[in-house]
PDB file of C-alpha atoms in Angstrom:
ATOM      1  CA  UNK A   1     -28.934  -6.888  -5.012  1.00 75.00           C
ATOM      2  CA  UNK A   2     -28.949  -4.503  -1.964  1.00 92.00           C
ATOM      3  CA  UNK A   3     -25.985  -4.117  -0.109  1.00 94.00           C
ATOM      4  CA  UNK A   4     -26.381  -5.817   2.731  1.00 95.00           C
ATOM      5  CA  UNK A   5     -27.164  -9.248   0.854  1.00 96.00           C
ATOM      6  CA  UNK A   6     -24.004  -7.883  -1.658  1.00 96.00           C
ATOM      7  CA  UNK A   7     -21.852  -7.596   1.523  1.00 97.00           C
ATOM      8  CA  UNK A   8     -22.416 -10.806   2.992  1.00 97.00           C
ATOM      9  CA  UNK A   9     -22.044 -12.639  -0.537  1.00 97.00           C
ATOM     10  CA  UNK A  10     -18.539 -10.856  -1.201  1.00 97.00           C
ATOM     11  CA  UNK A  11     -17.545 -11.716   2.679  1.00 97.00           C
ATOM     12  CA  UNK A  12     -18.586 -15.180   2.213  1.00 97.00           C
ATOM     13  CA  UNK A  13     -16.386 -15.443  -1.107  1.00 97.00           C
ATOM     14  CA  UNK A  14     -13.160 -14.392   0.946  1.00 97.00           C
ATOM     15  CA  UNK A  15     -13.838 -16.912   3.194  1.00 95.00           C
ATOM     16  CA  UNK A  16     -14.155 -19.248   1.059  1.00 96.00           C
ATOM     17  CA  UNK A  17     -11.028 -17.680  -0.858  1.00 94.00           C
ATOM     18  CA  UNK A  18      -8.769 -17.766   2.395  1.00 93.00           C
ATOM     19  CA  UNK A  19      -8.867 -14.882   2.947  1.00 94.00           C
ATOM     20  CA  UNK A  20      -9.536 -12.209   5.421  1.00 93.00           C
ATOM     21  CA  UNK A  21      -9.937  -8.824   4.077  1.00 95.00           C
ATOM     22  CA  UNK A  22     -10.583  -4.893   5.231  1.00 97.00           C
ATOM     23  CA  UNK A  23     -11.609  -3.309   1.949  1.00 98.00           C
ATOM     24  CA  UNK A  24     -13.096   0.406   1.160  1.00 98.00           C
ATOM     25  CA  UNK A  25     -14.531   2.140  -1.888  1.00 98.00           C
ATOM     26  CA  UNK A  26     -15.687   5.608  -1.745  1.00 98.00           C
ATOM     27  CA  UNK A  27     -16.574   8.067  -4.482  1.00 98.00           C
ATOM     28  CA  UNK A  28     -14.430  11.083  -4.180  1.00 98.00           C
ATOM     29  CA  UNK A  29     -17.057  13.322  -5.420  1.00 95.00           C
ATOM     30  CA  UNK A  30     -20.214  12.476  -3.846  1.00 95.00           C
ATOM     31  CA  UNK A  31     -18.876  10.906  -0.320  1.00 96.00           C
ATOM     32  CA  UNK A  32     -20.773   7.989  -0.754  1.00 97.00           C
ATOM     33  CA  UNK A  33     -18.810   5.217   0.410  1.00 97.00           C
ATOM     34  CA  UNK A  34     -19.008   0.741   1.275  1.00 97.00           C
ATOM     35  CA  UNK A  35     -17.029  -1.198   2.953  1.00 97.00           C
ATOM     36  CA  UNK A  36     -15.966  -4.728   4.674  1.00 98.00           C
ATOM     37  CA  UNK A  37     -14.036  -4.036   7.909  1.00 97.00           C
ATOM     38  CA  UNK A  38     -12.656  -0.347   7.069  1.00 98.00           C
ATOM     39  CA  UNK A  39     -11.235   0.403  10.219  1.00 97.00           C
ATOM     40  CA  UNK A  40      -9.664  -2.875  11.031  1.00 96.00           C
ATOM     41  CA  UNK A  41      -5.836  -1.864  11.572  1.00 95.00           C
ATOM     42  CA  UNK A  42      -3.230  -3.993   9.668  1.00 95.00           C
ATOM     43  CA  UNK A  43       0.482  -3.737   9.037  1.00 94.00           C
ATOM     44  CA  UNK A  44       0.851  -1.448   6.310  1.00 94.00           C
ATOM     45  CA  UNK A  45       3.963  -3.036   4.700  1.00 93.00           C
ATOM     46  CA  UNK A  46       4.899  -1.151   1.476  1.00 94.00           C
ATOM     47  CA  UNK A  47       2.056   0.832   1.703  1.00 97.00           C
ATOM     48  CA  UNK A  48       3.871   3.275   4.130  1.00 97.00           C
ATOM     49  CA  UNK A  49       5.548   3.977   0.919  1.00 98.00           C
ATOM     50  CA  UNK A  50       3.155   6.821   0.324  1.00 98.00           C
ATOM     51  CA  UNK A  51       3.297   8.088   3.229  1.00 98.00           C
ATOM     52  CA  UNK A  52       6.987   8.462   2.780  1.00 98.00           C
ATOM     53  CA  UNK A  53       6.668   9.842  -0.395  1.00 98.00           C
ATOM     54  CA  UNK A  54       3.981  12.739   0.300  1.00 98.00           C
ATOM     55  CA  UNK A  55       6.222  13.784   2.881  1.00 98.00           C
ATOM     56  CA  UNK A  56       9.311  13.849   0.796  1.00 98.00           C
ATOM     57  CA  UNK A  57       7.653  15.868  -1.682  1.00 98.00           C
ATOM     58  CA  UNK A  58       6.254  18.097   0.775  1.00 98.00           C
ATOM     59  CA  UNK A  59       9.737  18.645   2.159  1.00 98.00           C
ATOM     60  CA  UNK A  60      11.363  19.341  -1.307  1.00 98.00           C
ATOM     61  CA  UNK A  61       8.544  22.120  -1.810  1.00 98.00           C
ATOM     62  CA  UNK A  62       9.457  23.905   1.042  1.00 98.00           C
ATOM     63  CA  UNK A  63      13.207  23.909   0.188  1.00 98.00           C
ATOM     64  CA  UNK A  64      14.697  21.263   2.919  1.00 98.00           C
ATOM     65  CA  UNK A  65      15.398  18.814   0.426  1.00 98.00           C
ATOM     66  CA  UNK A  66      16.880  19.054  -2.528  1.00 98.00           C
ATOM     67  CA  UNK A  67      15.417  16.876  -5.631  1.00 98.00           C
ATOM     68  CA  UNK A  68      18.415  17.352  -7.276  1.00 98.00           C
ATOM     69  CA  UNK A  69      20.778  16.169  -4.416  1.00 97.00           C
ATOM     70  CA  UNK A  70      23.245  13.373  -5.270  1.00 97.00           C
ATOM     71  CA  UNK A  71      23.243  10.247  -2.849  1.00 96.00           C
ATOM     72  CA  UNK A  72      25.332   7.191  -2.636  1.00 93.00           C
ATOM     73  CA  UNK A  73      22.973   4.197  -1.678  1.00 93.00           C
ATOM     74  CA  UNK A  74      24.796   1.205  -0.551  1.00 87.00           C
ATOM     75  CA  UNK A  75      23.855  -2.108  -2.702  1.00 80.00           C
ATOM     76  CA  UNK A  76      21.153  -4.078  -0.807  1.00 72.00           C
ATOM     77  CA  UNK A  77      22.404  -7.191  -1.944  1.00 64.00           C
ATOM     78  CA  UNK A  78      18.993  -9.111  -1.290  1.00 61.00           C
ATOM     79  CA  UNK A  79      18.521 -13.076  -2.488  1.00 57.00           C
ATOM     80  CA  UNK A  80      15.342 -13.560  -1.789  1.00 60.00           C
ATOM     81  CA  UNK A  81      12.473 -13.564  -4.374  1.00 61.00           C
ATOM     82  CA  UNK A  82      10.857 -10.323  -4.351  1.00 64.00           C
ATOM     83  CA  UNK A  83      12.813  -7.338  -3.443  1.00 73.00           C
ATOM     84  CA  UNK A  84      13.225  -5.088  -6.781  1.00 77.00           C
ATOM     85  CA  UNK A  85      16.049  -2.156  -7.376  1.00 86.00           C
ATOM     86  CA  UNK A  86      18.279  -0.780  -5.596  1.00 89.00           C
ATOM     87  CA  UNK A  87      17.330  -3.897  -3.392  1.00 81.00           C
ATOM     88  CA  UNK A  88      18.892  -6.231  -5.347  1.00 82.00           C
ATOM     89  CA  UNK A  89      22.571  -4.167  -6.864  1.00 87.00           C
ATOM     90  CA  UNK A  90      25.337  -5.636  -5.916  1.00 86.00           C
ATOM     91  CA  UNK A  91      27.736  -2.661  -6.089  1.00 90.00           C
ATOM     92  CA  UNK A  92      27.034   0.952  -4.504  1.00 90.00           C
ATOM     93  CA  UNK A  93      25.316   3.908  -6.652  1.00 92.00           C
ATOM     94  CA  UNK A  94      25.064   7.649  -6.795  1.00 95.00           C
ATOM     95  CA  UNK A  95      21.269   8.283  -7.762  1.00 96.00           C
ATOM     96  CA  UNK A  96      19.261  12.003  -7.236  1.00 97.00           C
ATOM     97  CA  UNK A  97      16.597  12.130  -4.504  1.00 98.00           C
ATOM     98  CA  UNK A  98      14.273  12.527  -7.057  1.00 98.00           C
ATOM     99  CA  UNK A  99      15.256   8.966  -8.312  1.00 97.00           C
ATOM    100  CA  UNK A 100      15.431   7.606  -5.112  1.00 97.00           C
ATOM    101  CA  UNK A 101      11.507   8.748  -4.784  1.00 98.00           C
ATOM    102  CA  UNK A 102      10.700   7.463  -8.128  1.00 97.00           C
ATOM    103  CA  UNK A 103      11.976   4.280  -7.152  1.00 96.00           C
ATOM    104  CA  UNK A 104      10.822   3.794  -4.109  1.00 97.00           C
ATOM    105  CA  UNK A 105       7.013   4.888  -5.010  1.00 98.00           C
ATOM    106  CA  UNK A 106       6.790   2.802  -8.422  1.00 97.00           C
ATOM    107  CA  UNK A 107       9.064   0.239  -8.006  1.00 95.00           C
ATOM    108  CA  UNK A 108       8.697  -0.370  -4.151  1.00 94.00           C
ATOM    109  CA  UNK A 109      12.273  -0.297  -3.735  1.00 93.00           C
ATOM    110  CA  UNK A 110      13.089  -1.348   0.024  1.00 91.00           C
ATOM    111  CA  UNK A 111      16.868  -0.019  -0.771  1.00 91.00           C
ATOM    112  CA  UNK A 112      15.549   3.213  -1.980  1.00 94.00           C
ATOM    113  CA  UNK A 113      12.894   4.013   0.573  1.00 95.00           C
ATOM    114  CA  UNK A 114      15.071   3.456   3.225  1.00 94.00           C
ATOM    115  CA  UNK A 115      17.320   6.418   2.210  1.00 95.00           C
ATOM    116  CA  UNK A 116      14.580   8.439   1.965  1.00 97.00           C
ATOM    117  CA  UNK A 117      13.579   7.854   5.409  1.00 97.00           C
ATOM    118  CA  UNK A 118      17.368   8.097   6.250  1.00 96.00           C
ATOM    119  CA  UNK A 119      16.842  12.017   5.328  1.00 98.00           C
ATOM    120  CA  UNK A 120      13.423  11.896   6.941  1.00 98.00           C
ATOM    121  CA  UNK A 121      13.081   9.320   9.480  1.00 97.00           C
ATOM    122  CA  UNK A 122       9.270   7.611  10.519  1.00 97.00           C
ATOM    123  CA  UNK A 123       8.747  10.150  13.634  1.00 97.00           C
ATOM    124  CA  UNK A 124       8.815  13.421  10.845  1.00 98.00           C
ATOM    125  CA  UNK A 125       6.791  11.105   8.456  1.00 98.00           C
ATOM    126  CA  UNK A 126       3.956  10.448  11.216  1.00 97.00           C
ATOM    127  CA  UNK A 127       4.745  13.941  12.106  1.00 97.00           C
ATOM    128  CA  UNK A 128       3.924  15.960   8.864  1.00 97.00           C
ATOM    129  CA  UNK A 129       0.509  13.437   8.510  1.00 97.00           C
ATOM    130  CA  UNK A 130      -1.098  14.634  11.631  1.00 97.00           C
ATOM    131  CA  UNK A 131       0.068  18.662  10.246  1.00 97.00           C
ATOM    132  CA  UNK A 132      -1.539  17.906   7.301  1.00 96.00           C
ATOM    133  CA  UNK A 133      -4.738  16.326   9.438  1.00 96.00           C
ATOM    134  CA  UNK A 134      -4.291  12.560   7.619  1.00 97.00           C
ATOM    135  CA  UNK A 135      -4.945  10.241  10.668  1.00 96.00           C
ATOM    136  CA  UNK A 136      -5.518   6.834  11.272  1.00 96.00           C
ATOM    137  CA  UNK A 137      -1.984   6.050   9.762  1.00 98.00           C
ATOM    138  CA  UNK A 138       0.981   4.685  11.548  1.00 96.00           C
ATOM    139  CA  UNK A 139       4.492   5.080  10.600  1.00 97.00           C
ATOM    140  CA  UNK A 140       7.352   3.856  13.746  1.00 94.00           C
ATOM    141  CA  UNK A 141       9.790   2.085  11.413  1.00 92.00           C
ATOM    142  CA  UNK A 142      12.111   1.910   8.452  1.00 93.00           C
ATOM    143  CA  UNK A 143      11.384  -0.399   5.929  1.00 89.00           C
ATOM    144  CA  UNK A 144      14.716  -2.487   5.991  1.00 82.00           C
ATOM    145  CA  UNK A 145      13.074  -3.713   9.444  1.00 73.00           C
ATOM    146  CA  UNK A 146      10.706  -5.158   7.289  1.00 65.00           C
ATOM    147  CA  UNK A 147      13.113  -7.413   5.665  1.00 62.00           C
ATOM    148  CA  UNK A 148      14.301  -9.226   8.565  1.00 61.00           C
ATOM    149  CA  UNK A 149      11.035 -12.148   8.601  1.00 54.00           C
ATOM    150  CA  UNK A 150      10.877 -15.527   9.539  1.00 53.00           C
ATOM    151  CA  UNK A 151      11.177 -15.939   5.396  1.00 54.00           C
ATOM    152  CA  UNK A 152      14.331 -15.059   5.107  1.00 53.00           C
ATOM    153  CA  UNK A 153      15.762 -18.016   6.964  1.00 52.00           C
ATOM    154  CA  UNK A 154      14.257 -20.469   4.934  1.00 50.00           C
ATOM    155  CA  UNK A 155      14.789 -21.100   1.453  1.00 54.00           C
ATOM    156  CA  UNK A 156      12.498 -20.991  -1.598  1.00 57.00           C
ATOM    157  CA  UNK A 157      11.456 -24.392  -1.134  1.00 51.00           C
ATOM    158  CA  UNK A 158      10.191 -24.209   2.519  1.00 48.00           C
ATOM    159  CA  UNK A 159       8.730 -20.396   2.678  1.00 54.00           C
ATOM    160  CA  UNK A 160       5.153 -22.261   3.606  1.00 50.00           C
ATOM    161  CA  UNK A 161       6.775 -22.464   6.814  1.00 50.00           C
ATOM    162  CA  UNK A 162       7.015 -18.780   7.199  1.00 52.00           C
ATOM    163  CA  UNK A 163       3.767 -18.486   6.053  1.00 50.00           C
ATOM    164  CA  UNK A 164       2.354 -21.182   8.138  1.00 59.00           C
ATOM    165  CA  UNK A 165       4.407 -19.164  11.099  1.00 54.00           C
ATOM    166  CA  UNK A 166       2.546 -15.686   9.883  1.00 52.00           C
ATOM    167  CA  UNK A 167      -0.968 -17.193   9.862  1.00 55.00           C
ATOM    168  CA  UNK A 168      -0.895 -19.066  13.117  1.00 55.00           C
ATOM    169  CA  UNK A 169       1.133 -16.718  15.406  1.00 50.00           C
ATOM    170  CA  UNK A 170      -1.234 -14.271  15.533  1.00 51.00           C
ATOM    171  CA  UNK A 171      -3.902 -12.845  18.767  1.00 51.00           C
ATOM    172  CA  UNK A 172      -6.681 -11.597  18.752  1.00 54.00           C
ATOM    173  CA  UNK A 173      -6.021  -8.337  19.620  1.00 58.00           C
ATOM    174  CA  UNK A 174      -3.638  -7.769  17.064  1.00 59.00           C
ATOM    175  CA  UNK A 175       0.185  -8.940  18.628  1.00 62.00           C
ATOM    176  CA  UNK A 176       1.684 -11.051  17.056  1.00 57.00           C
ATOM    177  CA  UNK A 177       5.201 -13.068  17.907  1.00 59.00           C
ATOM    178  CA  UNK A 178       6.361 -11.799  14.000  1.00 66.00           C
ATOM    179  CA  UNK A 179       7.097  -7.982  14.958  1.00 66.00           C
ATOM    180  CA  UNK A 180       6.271  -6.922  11.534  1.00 72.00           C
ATOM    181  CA  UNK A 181       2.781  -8.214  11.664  1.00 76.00           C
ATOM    182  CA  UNK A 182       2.268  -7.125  15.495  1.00 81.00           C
ATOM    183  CA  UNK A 183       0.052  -3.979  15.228  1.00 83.00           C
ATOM    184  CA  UNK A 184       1.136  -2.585  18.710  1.00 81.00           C
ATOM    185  CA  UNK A 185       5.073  -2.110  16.593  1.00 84.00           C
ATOM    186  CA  UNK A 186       4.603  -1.858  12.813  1.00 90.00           C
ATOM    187  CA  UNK A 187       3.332   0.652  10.565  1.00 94.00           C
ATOM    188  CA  UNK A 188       0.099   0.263  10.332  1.00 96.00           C
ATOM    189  CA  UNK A 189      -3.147   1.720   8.918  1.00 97.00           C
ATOM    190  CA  UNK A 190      -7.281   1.082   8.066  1.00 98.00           C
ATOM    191  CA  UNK A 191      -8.298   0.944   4.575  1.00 98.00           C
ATOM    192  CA  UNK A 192     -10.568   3.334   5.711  1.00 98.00           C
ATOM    193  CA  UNK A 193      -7.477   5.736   7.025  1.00 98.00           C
ATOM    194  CA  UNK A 194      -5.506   4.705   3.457  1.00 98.00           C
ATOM    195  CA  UNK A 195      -8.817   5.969   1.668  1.00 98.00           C
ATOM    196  CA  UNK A 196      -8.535   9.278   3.558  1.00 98.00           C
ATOM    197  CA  UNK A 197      -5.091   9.559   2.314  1.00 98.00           C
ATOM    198  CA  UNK A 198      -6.005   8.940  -1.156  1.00 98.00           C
ATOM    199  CA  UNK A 199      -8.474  11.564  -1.045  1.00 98.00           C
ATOM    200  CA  UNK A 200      -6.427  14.044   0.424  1.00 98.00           C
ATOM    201  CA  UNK A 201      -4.073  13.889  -2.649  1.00 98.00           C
ATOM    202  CA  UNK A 202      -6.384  13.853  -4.894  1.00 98.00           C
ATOM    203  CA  UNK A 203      -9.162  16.859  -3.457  1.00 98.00           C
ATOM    204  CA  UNK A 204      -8.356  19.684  -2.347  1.00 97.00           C
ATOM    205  CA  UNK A 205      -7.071  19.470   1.290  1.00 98.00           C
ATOM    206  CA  UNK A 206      -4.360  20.760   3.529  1.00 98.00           C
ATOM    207  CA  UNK A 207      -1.787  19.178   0.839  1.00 98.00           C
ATOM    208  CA  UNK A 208      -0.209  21.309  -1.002  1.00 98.00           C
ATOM    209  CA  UNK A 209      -1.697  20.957  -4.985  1.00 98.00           C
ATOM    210  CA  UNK A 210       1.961  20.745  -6.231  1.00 98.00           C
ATOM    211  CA  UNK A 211       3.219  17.825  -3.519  1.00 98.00           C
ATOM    212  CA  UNK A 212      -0.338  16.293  -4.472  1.00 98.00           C
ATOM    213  CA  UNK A 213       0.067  16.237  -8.341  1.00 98.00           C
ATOM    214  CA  UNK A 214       3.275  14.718  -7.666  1.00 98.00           C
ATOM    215  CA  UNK A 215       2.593  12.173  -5.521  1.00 98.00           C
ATOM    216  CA  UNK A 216      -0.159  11.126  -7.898  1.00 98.00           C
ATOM    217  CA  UNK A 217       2.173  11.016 -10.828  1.00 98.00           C
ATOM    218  CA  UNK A 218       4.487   8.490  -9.139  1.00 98.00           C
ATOM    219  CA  UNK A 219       1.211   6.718  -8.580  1.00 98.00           C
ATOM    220  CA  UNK A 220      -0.261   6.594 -11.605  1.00 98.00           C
ATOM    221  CA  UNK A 221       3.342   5.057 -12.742  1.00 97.00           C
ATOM    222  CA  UNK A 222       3.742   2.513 -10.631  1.00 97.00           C
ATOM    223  CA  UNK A 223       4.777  -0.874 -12.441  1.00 95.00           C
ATOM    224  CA  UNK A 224       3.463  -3.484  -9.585  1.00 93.00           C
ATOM    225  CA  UNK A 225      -0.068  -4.138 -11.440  1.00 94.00           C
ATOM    226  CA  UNK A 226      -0.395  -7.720 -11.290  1.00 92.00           C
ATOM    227  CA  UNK A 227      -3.402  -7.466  -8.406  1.00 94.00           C
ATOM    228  CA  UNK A 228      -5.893  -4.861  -8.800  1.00 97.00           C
ATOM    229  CA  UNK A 229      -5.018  -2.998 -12.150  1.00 96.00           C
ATOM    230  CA  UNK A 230      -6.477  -5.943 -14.313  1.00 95.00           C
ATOM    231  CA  UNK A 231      -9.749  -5.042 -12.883  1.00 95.00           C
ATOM    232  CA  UNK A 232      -9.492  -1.423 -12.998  1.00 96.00           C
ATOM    233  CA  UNK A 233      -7.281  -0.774 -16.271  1.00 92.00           C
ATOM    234  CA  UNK A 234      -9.062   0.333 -19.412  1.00 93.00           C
ATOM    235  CA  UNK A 235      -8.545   2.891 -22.477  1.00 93.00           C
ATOM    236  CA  UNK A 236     -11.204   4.937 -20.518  1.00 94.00           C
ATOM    237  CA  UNK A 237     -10.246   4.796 -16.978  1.00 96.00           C
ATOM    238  CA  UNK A 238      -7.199   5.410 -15.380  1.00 96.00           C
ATOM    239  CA  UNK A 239      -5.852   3.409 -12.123  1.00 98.00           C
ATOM    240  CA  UNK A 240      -3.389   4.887  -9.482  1.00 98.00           C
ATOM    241  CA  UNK A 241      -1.802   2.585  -7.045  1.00 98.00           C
ATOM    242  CA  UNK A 242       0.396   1.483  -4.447  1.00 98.00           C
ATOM    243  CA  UNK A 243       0.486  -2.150  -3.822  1.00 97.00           C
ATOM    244  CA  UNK A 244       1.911  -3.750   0.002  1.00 95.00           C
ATOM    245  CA  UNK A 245       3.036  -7.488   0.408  1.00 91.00           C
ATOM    246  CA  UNK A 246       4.698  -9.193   3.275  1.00 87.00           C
ATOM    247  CA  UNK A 247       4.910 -12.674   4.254  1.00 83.00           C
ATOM    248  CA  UNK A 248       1.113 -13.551   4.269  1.00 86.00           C
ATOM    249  CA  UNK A 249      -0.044  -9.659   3.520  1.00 92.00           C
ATOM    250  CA  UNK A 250      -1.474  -8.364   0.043  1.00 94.00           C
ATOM    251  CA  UNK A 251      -2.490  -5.423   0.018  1.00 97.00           C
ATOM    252  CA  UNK A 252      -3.042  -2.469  -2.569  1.00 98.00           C
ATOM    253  CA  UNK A 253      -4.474   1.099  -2.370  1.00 98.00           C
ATOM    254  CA  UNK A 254      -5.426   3.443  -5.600  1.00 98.00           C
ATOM    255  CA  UNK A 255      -7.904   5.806  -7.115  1.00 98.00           C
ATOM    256  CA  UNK A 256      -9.522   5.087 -10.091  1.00 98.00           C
ATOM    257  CA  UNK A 257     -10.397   7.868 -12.711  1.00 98.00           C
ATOM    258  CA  UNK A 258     -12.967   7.057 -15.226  1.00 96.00           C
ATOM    259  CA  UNK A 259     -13.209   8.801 -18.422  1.00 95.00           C
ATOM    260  CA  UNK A 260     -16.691  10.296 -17.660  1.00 93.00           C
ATOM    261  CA  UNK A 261     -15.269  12.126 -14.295  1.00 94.00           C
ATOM    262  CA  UNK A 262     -16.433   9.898 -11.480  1.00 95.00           C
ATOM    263  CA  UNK A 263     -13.119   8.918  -9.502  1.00 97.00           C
ATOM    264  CA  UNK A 264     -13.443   6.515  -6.770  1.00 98.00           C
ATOM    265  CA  UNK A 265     -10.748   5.474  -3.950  1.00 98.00           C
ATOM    266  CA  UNK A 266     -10.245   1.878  -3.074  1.00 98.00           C
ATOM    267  CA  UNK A 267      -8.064   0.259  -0.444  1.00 98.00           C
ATOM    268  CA  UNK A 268      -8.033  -3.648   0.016  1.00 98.00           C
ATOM    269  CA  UNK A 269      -5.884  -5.052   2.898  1.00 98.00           C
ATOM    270  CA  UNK A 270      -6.029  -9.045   3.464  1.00 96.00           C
ATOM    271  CA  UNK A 271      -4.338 -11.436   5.385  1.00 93.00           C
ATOM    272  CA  UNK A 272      -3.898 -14.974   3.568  1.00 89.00           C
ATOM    273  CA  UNK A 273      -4.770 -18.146   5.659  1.00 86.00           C
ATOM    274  CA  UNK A 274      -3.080 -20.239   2.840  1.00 83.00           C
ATOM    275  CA  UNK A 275       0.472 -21.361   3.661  1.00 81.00           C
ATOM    276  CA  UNK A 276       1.939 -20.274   0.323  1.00 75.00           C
ATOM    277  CA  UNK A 277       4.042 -17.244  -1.170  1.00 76.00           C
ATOM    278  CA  UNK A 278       2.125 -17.472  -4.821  1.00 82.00           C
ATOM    279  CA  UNK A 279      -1.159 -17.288  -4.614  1.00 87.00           C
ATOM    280  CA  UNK A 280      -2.829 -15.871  -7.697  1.00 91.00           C
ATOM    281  CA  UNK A 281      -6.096 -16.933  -7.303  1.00 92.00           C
ATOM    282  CA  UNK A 282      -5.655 -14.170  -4.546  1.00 93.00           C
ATOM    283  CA  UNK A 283      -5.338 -12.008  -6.259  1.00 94.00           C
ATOM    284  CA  UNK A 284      -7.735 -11.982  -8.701  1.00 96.00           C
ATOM    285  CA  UNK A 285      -9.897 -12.468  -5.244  1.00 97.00           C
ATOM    286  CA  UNK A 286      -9.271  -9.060  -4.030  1.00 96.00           C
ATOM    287  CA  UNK A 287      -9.778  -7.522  -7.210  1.00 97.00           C
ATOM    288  CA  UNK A 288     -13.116  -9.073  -8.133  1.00 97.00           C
ATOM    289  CA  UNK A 289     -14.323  -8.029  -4.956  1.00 97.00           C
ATOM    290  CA  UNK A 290     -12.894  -4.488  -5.259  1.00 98.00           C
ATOM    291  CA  UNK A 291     -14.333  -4.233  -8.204  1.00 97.00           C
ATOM    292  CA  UNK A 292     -17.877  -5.497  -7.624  1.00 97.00           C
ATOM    293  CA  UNK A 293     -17.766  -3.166  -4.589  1.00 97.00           C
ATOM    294  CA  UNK A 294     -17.145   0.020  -7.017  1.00 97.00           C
ATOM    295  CA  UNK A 295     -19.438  -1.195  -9.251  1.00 96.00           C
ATOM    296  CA  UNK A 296     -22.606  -1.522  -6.503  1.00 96.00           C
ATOM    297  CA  UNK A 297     -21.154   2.036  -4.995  1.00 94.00           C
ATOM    298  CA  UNK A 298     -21.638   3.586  -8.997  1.00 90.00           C
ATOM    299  CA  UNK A 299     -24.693   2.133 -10.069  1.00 86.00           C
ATOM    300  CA  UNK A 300     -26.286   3.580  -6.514  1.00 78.00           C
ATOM    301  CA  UNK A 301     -25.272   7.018  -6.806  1.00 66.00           C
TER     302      UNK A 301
END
């Protein structure tokens, strides 16, 4: 099949999935690259994560931050289904800022991350990106702003509504009346832009090889792999990742390392136009297509 027959099948099958998606695959050796909507900008929910975390790392190199440094983290005390850690304590903690970055990198800890950015706030984030020449990626908020959605004043039972709220609320040019999922106020970023990132940590670029190794560590440990790593797990390859969800947003970004030395950098943002919180036929979606997208880009080059 040829790719532009392949594209159109795999855009037709997220249609008919519900959903609308902005994925990327490129090899990080060769260049060669395929896409469905790369540069389409979408919130970047816990995505921004990374972000956060490259520029943590990057500040404990140069001796701002100490890794070692004690913090108390008020308990987050969150209800709702989802939030993990730190997030969900009920009393207050001392943890390291190295914790605190473990946590907040491979267990998307909202609690966590937020003390991190407490020590580096969203302007320095966006700030060291565009030193280290990563564009296309924006950071403007913390990610406890993130928490306060339409979801959270429903209850279990009636989060379609929040979801029905997400889907429909939406222009076309982005806004949105949910602040979180207006592009014009939240973080945001391109698969194409999260791909750049990837490669940047994981070639040689302006990022420092120790801050890079790290970061990639805390990837390649992250315990959220429940939407792309069935696709991409395997005794012979090796899959890196960051996952993002919020209200009707899945998203997940990672490099995967195969055994014979190709490595290849996907991102996959969607938007769900199905009124519902579970949704695993989703997910399996998005990696499928992933998938059959790296698979087309290897078997070409």
């Amino acid at each position: 099949m040829n790719t532009e027959t392949l594209l159109r099948d795999m855009r037709r099958q997220l249609d008919e999935g519900g959903l609308h998606g902005c994925l990327f695959v490129r090899d990080l050796h060769t260049g060669e690259e395929i896409g469905i909507e790369p540069d389409t900008q979408l919130p970047a929910a816990s995505l921004v994560k990374i972000p956060l975390a490259l520029a943590t790392a990057e500040r404990i190199r140069r001796g701002e931050l100490d890794g070692a440094m004690m913090l108390e983290v008020r308990p987050g005390r969150i209800t709702t289904p989802g939030p993990t850690g730190l997030s969900r304590f009920r009393h207050p903690a001392r943890i390291a800022l190295d914790d605190l970055l473990y946590l907040s990198t491979c267990l998307s800890d909202g609690t966590a991350a937020d003390t991190l950015f407490d020590l580096t706030p969203p302007s320095e984030v966006a700030g060291l990106l565009r030193e280290l020449g990563i564009g296309g990626i924006t950071v403007r908020h913390t990610i406890g702003e993130l928490s306060d959605t339409p979801q959270e004043r429903f209850d279990t039972a009636q989060a379609h509504l929040a979801h029905a709220l997400a889907i429909d609320a939406g222009t076309s040019g982005g806004g949105h009346r949910v602040p979180q999922l207006d592009t014009s106020r939240a973080n945001t970023g391109s698969a194409r832009a999260y791909a750049d990132l990837l490669q940047a940590l994981w070639t040689p670029s302006r990022v420092h090889p120790d801050v890079a190794e790290r970061v990639r560590g805390l990837m390649a440990q992250n315990l959220l792999r429940h939407r792309l790593a069935p696709d991409f797990s395997s005794d012979a390859t090796t899959w890196s990742s960051k996952t993002g969800t919020l209200l009707n947003l899945r998203h997940e970004i990672g490099v995967v390392e195969h055994a014979d030395g190709q490595a290849f950098a996907i991102a996959v943002l969607t938007e769900s136009l199905v009124p519902a919180s579970t949704q695993p036929g989703a997910e399996a979606l998005m990696a499928h297509i992933a998938r059959t997208l790296r698979d087309h880009l290897r078997q070409l080059y």
